[in-house]
Amino acid sequence: MEHWILGEKAFNVEKLRHAETIFTIGNGYLSTRGVFEEGLAGEERTTFLHGVFDAAPVVFTELANAPDWLDLQLWLNGERFNLGEGDLLAYERHLDMQNALLTRRLTWRSPNGLTCELLFERFASLAQPHQLFQRVQVKPLNGAVTLQAQASLSSEADNNGLKHWHHLKQHAGSEQAWLLCRTRESGVELAAGFNLMVEAKTAVKIAGWNVQGRPTLAVDCQAAAGETVTIEKQAVIYTNRDTADPLQSMLKTLASPARWAEAWPAHQAAWQAEWLRSDVMIEGDAEAQLAVRFSLYHLLIAAPRQDDRVSIGAKTLSGLGYRGHVFWDTETFMLPFFTYNRPEVARNLLSYRWHTLPGARRKAARNGYQGAQFAWESAATGDEVTPTWVPHFADSTRLVRIWTGDIEIHISADVAYAVLQYWRATGDDVFMLDRGAEIVLETAAFWASRVEWVEDLKRYEISDIIGPDEYHDHVDNNAYTNYLVRWHLQQAIGLVDWLAEHAPERLKELGQNLDLSSAALAGWQKAADLIYCPFDPQTGIIEQFDGFFERQEVDLAALEPRDISVQALFGIDETCATQVLKQPDVLMLLYMLPDLLGPEVLRANYNYYTPRTDHTFGSSLGPSIQAVMACQMGDVAEAYDHFMRAARADLRDVRGNAGDGIHGASAGGLWQAVVFGFAGLRLTEAGPQVSPRLPAGWKRVAFTINWRGQELKFEVMPNEPQA
Ligand code: IFM
């Protein structure tokens, strides 16, 4: 069990929300934050199901917090168990990431002096994704106890006070309770129910209470000192996204009650199979090992295995941050892990973009362009759902205009890039023909209509946008965007040639909805040939956008020590006037297109942009990729610092916002930093090759890659003998 356990040795109410995020459990269908069964003031109690969005003010749409399947209240000799009262004599909580099992063990002395040992356990079955299991054991230590327990489900679940559920039906019988509810605007029907099973030495009474909107089962039993009472719950959830009649599906599952011990082996076996394909072993660095497993665990619990109409939001399913919206974080940062380990999950994630093409077409058309323009923030339909005005981070009485939904447009190229990388890694022609090609070509058509011809300069430009570095908005010719657009258009033209040769019928079909005439393709070619891609041959530096070199230089070292971002320190407009970067997007570009300009150009840009980046408090997406780039520069010690910055983002809450949910991009980036950075994996036409550059102390790195249908195992040792 070495380096599989994420533990908490003491209860710290100050760290409540952070702990809830990191102790989230899930199974790719839903995730539940690590809240306490009995509840606690200030908690953020959420269970999110993929795809269950509902309308919300400001953010347009958000994942609706589902009825809470964990709720369990205990009364011990009439005193309600809760951590806000009595004394906590012992406490320990741990997440076993190998088996996705969360355990809390404690000894509590009630205000009246009864001392009890309590053990709480839960898992969301990976083998049966609609089934969730909870077990609670109560053992009085210094006297007999009359135990009363209440387990309920409630359609009053809310998102920070906003209620999404309309109550339809409920039932509370003996040993079983359920409810049926529907989201208020989007019409998602959800059926949730549970079986309750209690084991005690004395007689147990279970009564159903049909409290309106809150079906409850109430348990009464006794235990002598030293005797244990065990309460088990098997909860079941279905929605009409999964089945035509969620109530019937839920009731059918509940009709064959499964005990914890019966469900556990299949769940455990499913996780064993996951880790066999996905684990990354790091010998010689316990913190790095735990952090990488923690990241992979969070990607795996968020990975939709059965549903290809959903994707993973920027904060996975582990918190209210970004409301479940999907960004480029998924394709650019998380997807490579899935492409090379779980290609079927990668295919689902990319299929989400295919299903949401209608929304992307609407966005392009609304803006006066051809083809498909992906939303910067996307949810159920693919329509743009980025909020336009939000409260200022330092003064909530002021509103700030958010421009990303209007002008952060690189996402359309990022998605196409991800499709092409997936195709290259898997050789999955079926996906490419059915779905991938449409994504790549529709977005190429968007670019061909979006580029602007500048007659004086006889070139195409792209003005008034935001690149990945969001400290600078309303810029012209963001290099990341322009270079990637050129690459995208070239690839799209190559893809049309490939289709003409291998699948002419499919090409014809695609040509019915999209102009793929020779004139249109000549336009794409012209745009690719003549789009302005900044580059200074004297210095080898790519200017991040027009006029970047004239912006004000800042000595970042002189601002230390600080615990806030440069943007929070200087202000939004003031930061925009400087050369400080939230994320170095020229380096990101050179990472994505490594053969673009050669190692000297990479070195020049690395040296130029690295000291200008707000590495610690800028974008959480930056450090992992910076680690890869530092490895490529041969600076492994520097790479390790960036890597640890990403590794600690959620584990240690270095940015102070882990309570909002896991930084999914940072988690995916961490995998890339190990595999493409320290192990130096390159996927060449001659096959995968590694050139290791392991940090001091790392003795061995082992991982598996799925390359064109073959599972390849890599074991990487340091180049030089370790001291
Ligand atoms: O997609 C990112 C963006 O690059 C930086 N701001 C946060 C977004 C969501 O993680």
XYZ file of C-alpha atoms and ligand atoms in Angstrom:
733
model
C 0.000 0.000 0.000
C 3.000 2.299 -0.205
C 2.159 5.748 -1.631
C -1.469 4.910 -2.339
C -2.966 6.464 0.753
C -3.883 10.095 1.128
C -4.294 10.603 4.848
C -5.508 13.206 7.279
C -4.492 12.763 10.890
C -6.438 15.585 12.500
C -9.705 17.345 11.859
C -9.141 20.965 10.838
C -12.265 22.974 10.248
C -10.212 25.733 8.575
C -9.278 23.293 5.816
C -12.760 21.848 5.464
C -13.389 22.667 1.789
C -9.910 21.779 0.675
C -10.251 18.389 2.349
C -13.687 17.882 0.774
C -12.162 18.364 -2.670
C -9.175 16.101 -2.289
C -11.231 13.352 -0.611
C -13.790 13.295 -3.425
C -14.820 9.824 -4.567
C -16.327 8.962 -7.930
C -16.641 6.448 -10.718
C -16.869 8.371 -13.989
C -20.646 8.596 -13.685
C -20.728 10.848 -10.646
C -18.502 12.273 -7.944
C -19.257 13.107 -4.330
C -17.116 15.486 -2.337
C -15.505 14.286 0.872
C -18.158 15.697 3.161
C -19.089 14.124 6.469
C -22.141 11.873 6.554
C -23.663 13.876 9.414
C -22.933 17.273 7.822
C -21.097 20.299 9.170
C -21.704 24.035 9.032
C -19.739 25.610 6.171
C -19.474 22.419 4.145
C -19.948 22.297 0.384
C -21.968 19.147 0.026
C -22.138 18.140 -3.612
C -22.712 15.126 -5.808
C -22.353 15.945 -9.494
C -23.378 13.666 -12.356
C -21.858 14.139 -15.781
C -24.167 15.983 -18.125
C -26.814 16.947 -15.554
C -26.822 20.674 -16.242
C -29.540 23.161 -15.450
C -30.005 26.869 -16.118
C -28.440 29.297 -13.651
C -28.128 33.065 -13.553
C -24.824 34.662 -14.670
C -23.144 31.351 -15.597
C -26.006 30.362 -17.950
C -25.903 26.730 -16.935
C -24.315 24.640 -14.220
C -24.096 21.058 -13.037
C -27.024 20.556 -10.680
C -26.099 19.256 -7.260
C -27.887 15.889 -6.995
C -29.840 14.645 -3.955
C -27.314 13.647 -1.331
C -26.972 9.871 -1.046
C -24.694 10.023 2.006
C -26.879 11.758 4.534
C -26.908 9.827 7.805
C -27.680 11.300 11.217
C -26.892 9.426 14.405
C -28.286 9.915 17.918
C -26.442 8.189 20.732
C -28.561 7.999 23.868
C -30.480 10.944 22.474
C -27.394 13.104 21.705
C -26.850 13.978 18.084
C -23.419 13.018 16.826
C -21.622 15.924 15.178
C -18.081 17.241 15.225
C -19.176 20.668 16.415
C -19.948 19.308 19.892
C -18.412 16.884 22.375
C -14.748 15.869 22.233
C -12.858 14.224 19.435
C -10.546 11.790 21.202
C -9.138 10.244 18.045
C -9.548 11.061 14.367
C -8.159 9.762 11.133
C -9.400 9.910 7.544
C -7.851 8.344 4.524
C -8.464 7.861 0.863
C -7.178 4.583 -0.504
C -6.587 5.641 -4.111
C -5.813 2.129 -5.266
C -9.385 1.109 -4.428
C -11.159 4.480 -4.423
C -12.327 3.931 -0.855
C -12.776 6.732 1.667
C -12.568 5.881 5.369
C -13.004 7.974 8.493
C -12.308 6.528 11.917
C -12.847 8.429 15.102
C -13.527 8.249 18.810
C -16.070 10.744 20.043
C -17.087 11.648 23.564
C -20.561 13.125 23.701
C -21.316 16.166 25.870
C -22.915 13.723 28.386
C -19.785 11.576 28.476
C -20.670 8.580 26.286
C -17.593 7.502 24.337
C -18.025 5.728 20.995
C -15.815 4.506 18.204
C -17.203 5.297 14.780
C -16.034 4.030 11.436
C -17.419 5.528 8.205
C -16.626 4.088 4.772
C -17.867 4.775 1.250
C -17.213 3.914 -2.374
C -18.865 4.647 -5.699
C -18.801 1.354 -7.529
C -16.641 1.384 -10.640
C -18.073 -1.963 -11.679
C -21.716 -0.852 -11.277
C -21.613 2.897 -11.858
C -25.211 3.510 -10.738
C -24.518 1.977 -7.338
C -22.949 3.646 -4.312
C -22.083 2.046 -1.010
C -21.812 3.402 2.471
C -21.057 1.611 5.745
C -21.062 2.975 9.269
C -20.023 1.086 12.390
C -20.787 2.365 15.864
C -19.225 0.863 18.999
C -19.951 2.355 22.422
C -16.928 2.008 24.708
C -18.015 3.051 28.182
C -21.661 2.098 28.446
C -24.688 0.834 26.577
C -26.151 2.931 23.802
C -29.592 3.386 22.398
C -28.825 4.193 18.802
C -31.141 6.044 16.503
C -30.154 6.702 12.929
C -31.910 8.573 10.151
C -30.986 8.204 6.514
C -32.755 10.331 3.949
C -32.692 11.686 0.430
C -33.726 15.213 -0.340
C -34.781 17.027 -3.473
C -33.857 20.261 -1.673
C -30.179 19.817 -2.710
C -28.933 23.191 -3.948
C -25.976 24.934 -5.584
C -25.035 27.723 -3.177
C -28.707 28.286 -2.431
C -30.018 27.819 -5.977
C -32.420 24.880 -6.070
C -32.474 22.958 -9.317
C -34.869 20.146 -8.463
C -38.584 19.977 -8.793
C -39.945 17.199 -6.575
C -42.081 14.597 -8.387
C -42.575 11.463 -6.299
C -41.228 9.685 -3.264
C -41.535 6.629 -1.088
C -40.285 5.546 2.321
C -41.056 1.945 3.275
C -39.355 -0.472 5.559
C -35.706 -0.753 4.506
C -36.120 1.223 1.281
C -36.629 4.887 0.383
C -36.530 6.714 -2.925
C -37.438 9.886 -4.717
C -37.937 11.121 -8.235
C -37.192 14.715 -9.190
C -36.647 16.823 -12.289
C -34.362 19.766 -12.990
C -36.382 22.931 -13.263
C -35.270 24.137 -16.690
C -33.409 21.375 -18.519
C -35.894 18.613 -17.652
C -33.392 15.988 -16.505
C -35.270 13.403 -14.438
C -33.338 11.792 -11.643
C -34.372 8.802 -9.570
C -32.404 8.063 -6.418
C -33.103 5.440 -3.795
C -31.444 3.265 -1.199
C -31.692 0.048 0.729
C -30.718 0.185 4.376
C -29.406 -2.878 6.191
C -28.574 -2.911 9.883
C -26.710 -5.523 11.906
C -26.875 -5.493 15.690
C -26.920 -8.014 18.526
C -30.376 -6.866 19.631
C -33.595 -6.311 17.697
C -33.535 -3.588 15.033
C -36.550 -1.504 14.074
C -36.551 0.382 10.781
C -39.443 2.708 9.984
C -40.151 4.702 6.843
C -41.034 8.381 7.301
C -42.600 9.942 4.274
C -41.533 13.515 5.016
C -42.507 15.617 1.973
C -39.442 16.057 -0.278
C -37.307 14.062 2.135
C -38.103 10.327 2.324
C -36.367 9.002 5.423
C -35.644 5.681 7.067
C -35.348 5.781 10.847
C -33.450 3.051 12.703
C -33.757 2.127 16.387
C -31.505 -0.383 18.122
C -29.350 -0.978 21.196
C -25.736 -1.970 21.780
C -23.948 -2.880 24.992
C -20.465 -1.485 25.655
C -18.009 -3.098 23.226
C -20.727 -4.266 20.804
C -20.798 -2.977 17.242
C -23.825 -1.878 15.235
C -23.278 -1.821 11.464
C -25.441 0.217 9.118
C -25.055 -0.311 5.392
C -26.578 1.678 2.589
C -26.749 0.693 -1.059
C -27.748 3.792 -2.987
C -28.802 3.774 -6.626
C -29.084 6.694 -9.051
C -30.349 6.851 -12.631
C -31.381 9.754 -14.817
C -33.313 9.966 -18.050
C -29.959 10.679 -19.705
C -29.091 7.007 -19.046
C -32.394 5.255 -19.504
C -35.926 6.014 -20.688
C -37.461 5.284 -17.289
C -35.007 6.143 -14.511
C -37.478 5.302 -11.743
C -37.991 1.783 -13.049
C -34.250 1.237 -13.586
C -33.532 2.441 -10.063
C -36.283 0.303 -8.500
C -35.171 -2.750 -10.440
C -31.639 -2.371 -9.088
C -32.883 -1.802 -5.543
C -35.062 -4.915 -5.819
C -31.905 -7.045 -5.550
C -30.283 -5.558 -2.478
C -26.505 -5.859 -2.532
C -24.451 -5.784 0.639
C -21.125 -4.002 0.823
C -19.230 -7.295 0.927
C -20.969 -8.474 -2.251
C -20.279 -5.306 -4.237
C -16.723 -4.736 -3.064
C -14.825 -7.472 -5.011
C -16.081 -6.305 -8.439
C -15.311 -2.684 -7.571
C -11.844 -3.615 -6.392
C -11.168 -5.704 -9.488
C -12.294 -2.838 -11.730
C -9.846 -0.469 -10.026
C -7.069 -3.001 -10.242
C -7.600 -3.160 -13.993
C -7.578 0.657 -14.193
C -4.292 0.987 -12.388
C -2.675 -1.811 -14.326
C -3.033 0.333 -17.422
C -2.627 3.764 -15.905
C -0.236 3.765 -12.990
C 3.003 5.721 -13.105
C 5.608 4.503 -10.660
C 8.244 6.829 -9.307
C 10.828 5.278 -7.068
C 12.915 7.480 -4.828
C 10.511 10.381 -4.263
C 7.525 9.644 -2.043
C 5.915 13.075 -2.455
C 6.122 12.985 -6.248
C 4.796 9.425 -6.308
C 1.807 10.282 -4.146
C 1.097 13.460 -6.119
C 1.133 11.704 -9.476
C -1.168 8.948 -8.237
C -3.427 11.575 -6.694
C -3.670 13.350 -10.064
C -4.357 10.145 -11.951
C -6.928 9.083 -9.368
C -8.800 12.354 -9.882
C -8.669 12.023 -13.666
C -9.869 8.431 -13.470
C -12.813 9.142 -11.154
C -13.924 11.900 -13.540
C -13.467 9.866 -16.732
C -16.765 9.186 -18.517
C -16.606 5.541 -19.526
C -20.209 4.923 -20.532
C -21.205 8.289 -21.976
C -19.778 9.978 -25.074
C -21.969 13.106 -24.777
C -20.070 14.531 -21.823
C -16.598 15.768 -21.079
C -14.555 16.599 -17.996
C -14.948 20.128 -16.679
C -11.978 22.253 -15.634
C -12.659 21.338 -11.984
C -13.639 17.754 -12.785
C -16.797 16.796 -10.841
C -15.213 17.689 -7.531
C -16.499 21.182 -6.806
C -18.591 24.143 -7.781
C -15.706 25.969 -9.510
C -16.464 26.877 -13.134
C -19.832 25.149 -12.658
C -18.834 22.017 -14.549
C -17.989 23.962 -17.707
C -15.545 22.403 -20.159
C -12.522 24.380 -21.419
C -9.439 23.625 -23.542
C -8.072 22.163 -20.285
C -9.631 18.843 -21.271
C -8.193 18.432 -24.765
C -4.815 20.041 -24.193
C -3.942 18.971 -20.675
C -6.040 15.978 -19.617
C -6.634 14.192 -22.904
C -3.057 12.975 -23.552
C -3.207 10.823 -20.406
C -6.388 9.195 -21.709
C -5.209 8.943 -25.312
C -2.130 6.994 -24.237
C -3.708 4.986 -21.429
C -7.451 4.773 -21.940
C -8.100 5.523 -25.623
C -11.758 4.563 -25.288
C -12.214 7.350 -22.720
C -10.314 9.763 -24.989
C -12.706 8.822 -27.782
C -15.683 9.637 -25.530
C -14.193 12.998 -24.616
C -13.618 13.880 -28.252
C -17.054 12.599 -29.190
C -18.464 15.181 -26.785
C -17.033 17.829 -29.111
C -18.651 16.101 -32.069
C -22.035 16.029 -30.320
C -21.686 19.716 -29.514
C -20.819 20.755 -33.078
C -24.340 22.205 -33.530
C -23.634 24.657 -30.688
C -20.238 25.473 -32.213
C -21.884 26.077 -35.599
C -24.374 28.407 -33.944
C -21.541 30.337 -32.346
C -19.700 30.694 -35.660
C -22.873 31.775 -37.460
C -23.791 34.275 -34.767
C -20.357 35.842 -35.153
C -20.690 35.876 -38.940
C -18.292 33.006 -39.703
C -18.430 29.682 -41.499
C -18.044 26.219 -39.974
C -17.821 25.604 -36.251
C -16.375 27.798 -33.530
C -16.131 25.982 -30.214
C -17.312 27.717 -27.090
C -14.629 28.900 -24.703
C -16.774 27.451 -21.918
C -19.004 24.632 -22.997
C -21.692 22.579 -21.267
C -24.564 20.383 -22.480
C -25.191 21.864 -25.917
C -21.879 23.412 -26.967
C -23.315 26.929 -26.928
C -21.118 29.552 -25.326
C -21.670 29.650 -21.560
C -18.836 31.886 -20.388
C -20.288 34.448 -17.985
C -19.971 37.957 -19.394
C -19.810 39.893 -16.130
C -18.582 38.588 -12.787
C -17.805 40.262 -9.441
C -14.256 41.633 -9.214
C -11.956 39.297 -7.224
C -10.920 42.082 -4.827
C -14.158 44.049 -4.596
C -17.371 42.130 -5.112
C -19.398 45.333 -5.460
C -17.694 45.936 -8.834
C -18.351 43.865 -11.926
C -15.627 42.797 -14.343
C -16.303 42.098 -18.010
C -15.095 38.629 -18.977
C -13.963 38.637 -22.599
C -12.834 35.037 -22.972
C -16.196 33.823 -24.286
C -16.064 36.472 -27.001
C -12.436 36.443 -28.078
C -10.406 33.545 -26.615
C -10.765 31.611 -29.825
C -7.741 29.297 -29.901
C -9.923 26.511 -28.467
C -11.193 25.602 -31.960
C -7.626 24.782 -33.021
C -6.889 23.059 -29.689
C -9.786 20.658 -30.180
C -8.708 19.873 -33.757
C -5.138 19.369 -32.543
C -6.394 16.899 -29.921
C -8.390 14.939 -32.510
C -5.347 14.676 -34.773
C -3.066 13.633 -31.888
C -5.571 10.981 -30.859
C -5.721 9.668 -34.425
C -1.959 9.594 -34.708
C -1.574 7.718 -31.410
C -4.383 5.206 -31.918
C -4.762 4.843 -35.681
C -8.511 4.876 -34.973
C -9.740 5.475 -38.541
C -13.305 4.606 -37.588
C -13.507 7.505 -35.158
C -11.749 9.765 -37.617
C -14.191 8.947 -40.379
C -17.325 9.032 -38.244
C -16.580 12.049 -36.087
C -13.009 13.356 -36.011
C -12.841 14.555 -39.613
C -15.999 16.581 -39.219
C -14.538 18.344 -36.183
C -11.226 19.110 -37.926
C -12.817 20.309 -41.169
C -15.625 22.366 -39.662
C -13.188 24.214 -37.416
C -10.798 24.727 -40.350
C -13.675 26.318 -42.253
C -14.187 28.612 -39.296
C -10.536 29.736 -39.422
C -10.612 30.291 -43.166
C -13.486 32.710 -42.625
C -12.086 34.245 -39.432
C -8.644 35.320 -40.721
C -8.511 38.939 -41.926
C -6.815 39.952 -45.151
C -4.556 43.007 -44.741
C -4.084 44.411 -48.213
C -1.095 46.660 -47.390
C 0.889 43.799 -45.951
C -0.483 41.162 -48.302
C -1.077 38.771 -45.427
C -3.758 37.383 -43.166
C -3.949 38.447 -39.566
C -6.162 37.708 -36.580
C -6.956 40.749 -34.500
C -8.583 41.406 -31.152
C -8.213 38.105 -29.374
C -6.921 36.523 -26.169
C -4.239 33.849 -26.277
C -3.642 31.277 -23.553
C -1.857 34.012 -21.584
C -4.951 35.691 -20.202
C -3.089 38.571 -18.569
C -3.258 40.190 -22.022
C -6.553 40.692 -23.785
C -7.640 42.384 -27.005
C -4.321 41.623 -28.669
C -3.559 41.252 -32.375
C -1.746 38.303 -33.906
C -1.295 36.173 -30.832
C 1.497 33.869 -31.994
C 0.081 30.755 -30.326
C -3.197 31.220 -32.169
C -1.795 32.206 -35.565
C 0.784 29.393 -35.732
C -1.739 26.823 -34.580
C -4.286 28.060 -37.114
C -1.709 27.667 -39.877
C -0.917 24.147 -38.714
C -4.615 23.311 -38.385
C -5.413 24.496 -41.921
C -2.480 22.518 -43.331
C -3.609 19.392 -41.496
C -7.189 19.872 -42.664
C -6.056 20.061 -46.289
C -3.990 16.894 -45.765
C -7.028 15.236 -44.222
C -9.174 16.058 -47.252
C -6.520 14.397 -49.454
C -6.534 11.365 -47.180
C -10.317 11.155 -47.314
C -10.278 11.483 -51.097
C -7.972 8.503 -51.264
C -9.352 6.285 -48.497
C -12.975 7.266 -48.000
C -14.312 9.224 -50.992
C -17.930 8.502 -50.013
C -17.435 10.009 -46.585
C -15.744 13.023 -48.138
C -18.736 13.472 -50.399
C -21.038 13.258 -47.401
C -19.014 15.837 -45.477
C -19.070 18.066 -48.531
C -22.856 18.179 -48.412
C -22.890 20.324 -45.268
C -19.585 22.068 -45.633
C -18.042 23.795 -48.621
C -15.158 21.509 -49.558
C -15.031 22.655 -53.186
C -11.637 23.242 -54.802
C -12.222 26.975 -54.514
C -12.881 26.670 -50.778
C -9.831 24.463 -50.283
C -7.713 26.908 -52.278
C -8.901 29.546 -49.803
C -7.796 27.375 -46.881
C -4.410 26.902 -48.550
C -4.027 30.621 -49.137
C -4.894 31.357 -45.529
C -2.343 28.782 -44.349
C 0.335 30.173 -46.679
C -0.247 33.804 -45.913
C -1.223 33.966 -42.271
C 1.206 36.120 -40.341
C 3.292 34.040 -37.929
C 5.638 36.372 -36.052
C 9.312 35.417 -35.845
C 12.451 37.477 -35.515
C 15.258 35.676 -37.372
C 17.885 37.844 -35.637
C 16.994 36.786 -32.121
C 14.943 33.690 -32.825
C 12.186 35.107 -30.633
C 8.534 34.818 -31.473
C 6.735 37.940 -30.314
C 3.753 36.783 -28.260
C 1.497 39.345 -29.954
C 1.872 42.608 -31.821
C 3.523 45.157 -29.569
C 4.444 42.757 -26.782
C 8.088 43.887 -26.882
C 6.983 47.456 -26.166
C 5.047 46.538 -23.046
C 6.547 47.420 -19.725
C 9.191 45.080 -18.268
C 8.792 44.001 -14.650
C 11.402 42.510 -12.364
C 9.347 39.690 -10.904
C 12.016 38.771 -8.365
C 11.691 42.247 -6.868
C 8.013 41.522 -6.067
C 8.899 38.619 -3.791
C 7.765 37.518 -1.313
C 4.158 37.558 -2.425
C 1.213 35.211 -2.074
C -1.054 36.638 -4.755
C -0.891 36.790 -8.536
C 0.656 39.722 -10.356
C -2.809 40.524 -11.668
C -4.196 40.708 -8.124
C -1.223 42.841 -7.102
C -1.187 45.313 -9.995
C -4.791 45.219 -11.243
C -6.198 43.865 -14.507
C -5.433 46.762 -16.872
C -2.094 47.526 -15.236
C -0.924 43.918 -15.679
C -2.065 43.960 -19.290
C 0.294 46.888 -19.881
C 3.292 44.831 -18.726
C 5.231 41.883 -20.114
C 4.257 39.649 -17.202
C 2.639 36.417 -18.385
C -0.007 34.354 -16.709
C 1.160 31.453 -18.835
C 3.929 31.482 -21.483
C 1.933 30.727 -24.574
C 4.843 30.832 -27.047
C 6.425 28.004 -25.041
C 3.118 26.160 -25.063
C 3.105 26.439 -28.840
C 6.650 25.084 -29.122
C 5.678 22.241 -26.819
C 2.722 21.317 -28.998
C 4.568 21.677 -32.306
C 8.089 20.557 -31.349
C 9.401 20.388 -34.890
C 8.270 23.869 -35.797
C 11.475 25.864 -35.541
C 14.246 23.785 -33.985
C 16.117 23.669 -30.667
C 17.863 27.051 -30.911
C 14.587 28.881 -31.324
C 13.206 26.925 -28.402
C 16.186 27.914 -26.255
C 15.886 31.604 -27.215
C 12.180 31.711 -26.408
C 12.594 29.722 -23.219
C 15.239 32.171 -22.009
C 13.120 35.148 -22.990
C 9.700 34.121 -21.669
C 10.587 32.116 -18.540
C 11.630 35.109 -16.389
C 8.542 37.015 -17.528
C 6.090 34.396 -16.245
C 4.099 34.483 -13.022
C 4.863 30.816 -12.349
C 3.548 30.528 -8.803
C 0.278 32.439 -8.926
C -0.399 32.796 -12.648
C -2.246 30.048 -14.488
C -2.400 26.636 -12.835
C -2.001 25.260 -16.364
C 1.520 26.657 -16.695
C 3.875 24.848 -14.301
C 3.564 21.301 -15.640
C 4.308 22.346 -19.229
C 7.077 24.641 -18.015
C 8.532 21.530 -16.343
C 8.587 19.722 -19.696
C 10.242 22.692 -21.373
C 12.858 22.991 -18.625
C 13.618 19.269 -19.110
C 14.100 19.881 -22.808
C 16.532 22.660 -21.905
C 18.417 20.169 -19.744
C 17.610 22.082 -16.574
C 16.198 19.243 -14.529
C 16.425 20.998 -11.156
C 14.365 23.893 -12.493
C 11.973 21.409 -14.101
C 11.511 19.742 -10.745
C 10.552 23.045 -9.089
C 7.836 23.629 -11.690
C 6.720 20.021 -11.434
C 6.328 20.282 -7.655
C 4.400 23.512 -8.085
C 1.868 21.581 -10.178
C 2.031 18.566 -7.849
C 1.105 20.691 -4.823
C -1.589 22.809 -6.481
C -4.379 20.738 -4.969
C -2.628 18.479 -2.507
C -1.323 21.446 -0.535
C -3.759 24.030 -1.842
C -0.918 26.398 -2.756
C -3.260 28.724 -4.628
C -5.865 28.714 -1.885
C -8.682 27.725 -4.258
C -8.595 23.921 -4.202
C -11.872 24.053 -2.261
C -13.580 24.929 -5.578
C -12.528 21.601 -7.068
C -9.541 19.782 -8.502
C -7.460 21.624 -11.128
C -7.966 18.961 -13.788
C -5.510 20.532 -16.235
C -2.773 20.582 -13.652
C -3.490 16.909 -12.903
C -3.244 15.994 -16.599
C -0.203 18.208 -17.022
C 1.548 16.395 -14.193
C 1.307 13.146 -16.138
C 2.723 14.903 -19.200
C 5.578 16.345 -17.121
C 6.661 12.872 -15.994
C 6.192 11.093 -19.301
C 7.204 13.747 -21.854
C 9.449 15.739 -19.517
C 11.451 13.572 -17.124
C 11.163 10.318 -19.081
C 11.594 12.295 -22.323
C 9.114 10.204 -24.320
C 8.843 11.188 -27.993
C 6.426 9.509 -30.310
C 8.166 9.414 -33.638
C 7.174 7.709 -36.862
C 9.915 5.179 -36.053
C 8.092 4.445 -32.786
C 8.200 5.760 -29.232
C 11.613 6.721 -27.823
C 12.660 7.891 -24.377
C 15.554 10.102 -23.338
C 15.414 10.238 -19.554
C 16.324 13.281 -17.504
C 15.309 12.202 -14.018
C 15.436 14.582 -11.060
C 17.967 13.949 -8.296
C 16.881 11.050 -6.146
C 14.536 9.452 -8.676
C 15.652 5.858 -9.068
C 13.112 4.536 -11.497
C 10.052 5.679 -13.423
C 7.719 3.084 -14.927
C 4.589 3.641 -17.005
C 2.533 2.156 -19.809
C 1.668 3.744 -23.136
C -0.885 2.542 -25.624
C 0.585 3.248 -29.049
C -1.403 2.224 -32.107
C -3.201 -0.546 -30.283
C -0.173 -1.952 -28.480
C 0.510 -1.586 -24.772
C 4.143 -0.639 -24.327
C 5.746 -0.700 -20.909
C 8.521 1.751 -20.142
C 11.001 1.587 -17.339
C 13.312 4.531 -17.106
C 16.429 4.802 -14.958
C 18.625 7.827 -14.324
C 21.271 8.510 -16.975
C 23.996 8.811 -14.443
C 24.586 6.793 -11.287
C 22.876 8.421 -8.304
C 25.026 9.714 -5.489
O -8.775 27.283 -19.331
C -8.237 27.916 -18.224
C -7.511 29.142 -18.720
O -6.453 28.800 -19.567
C -6.978 29.936 -17.543
N -8.086 30.312 -16.700
C -8.777 29.146 -16.144
C -9.337 28.276 -17.259
C -9.996 27.047 -16.665
O -9.065 26.272 -15.987
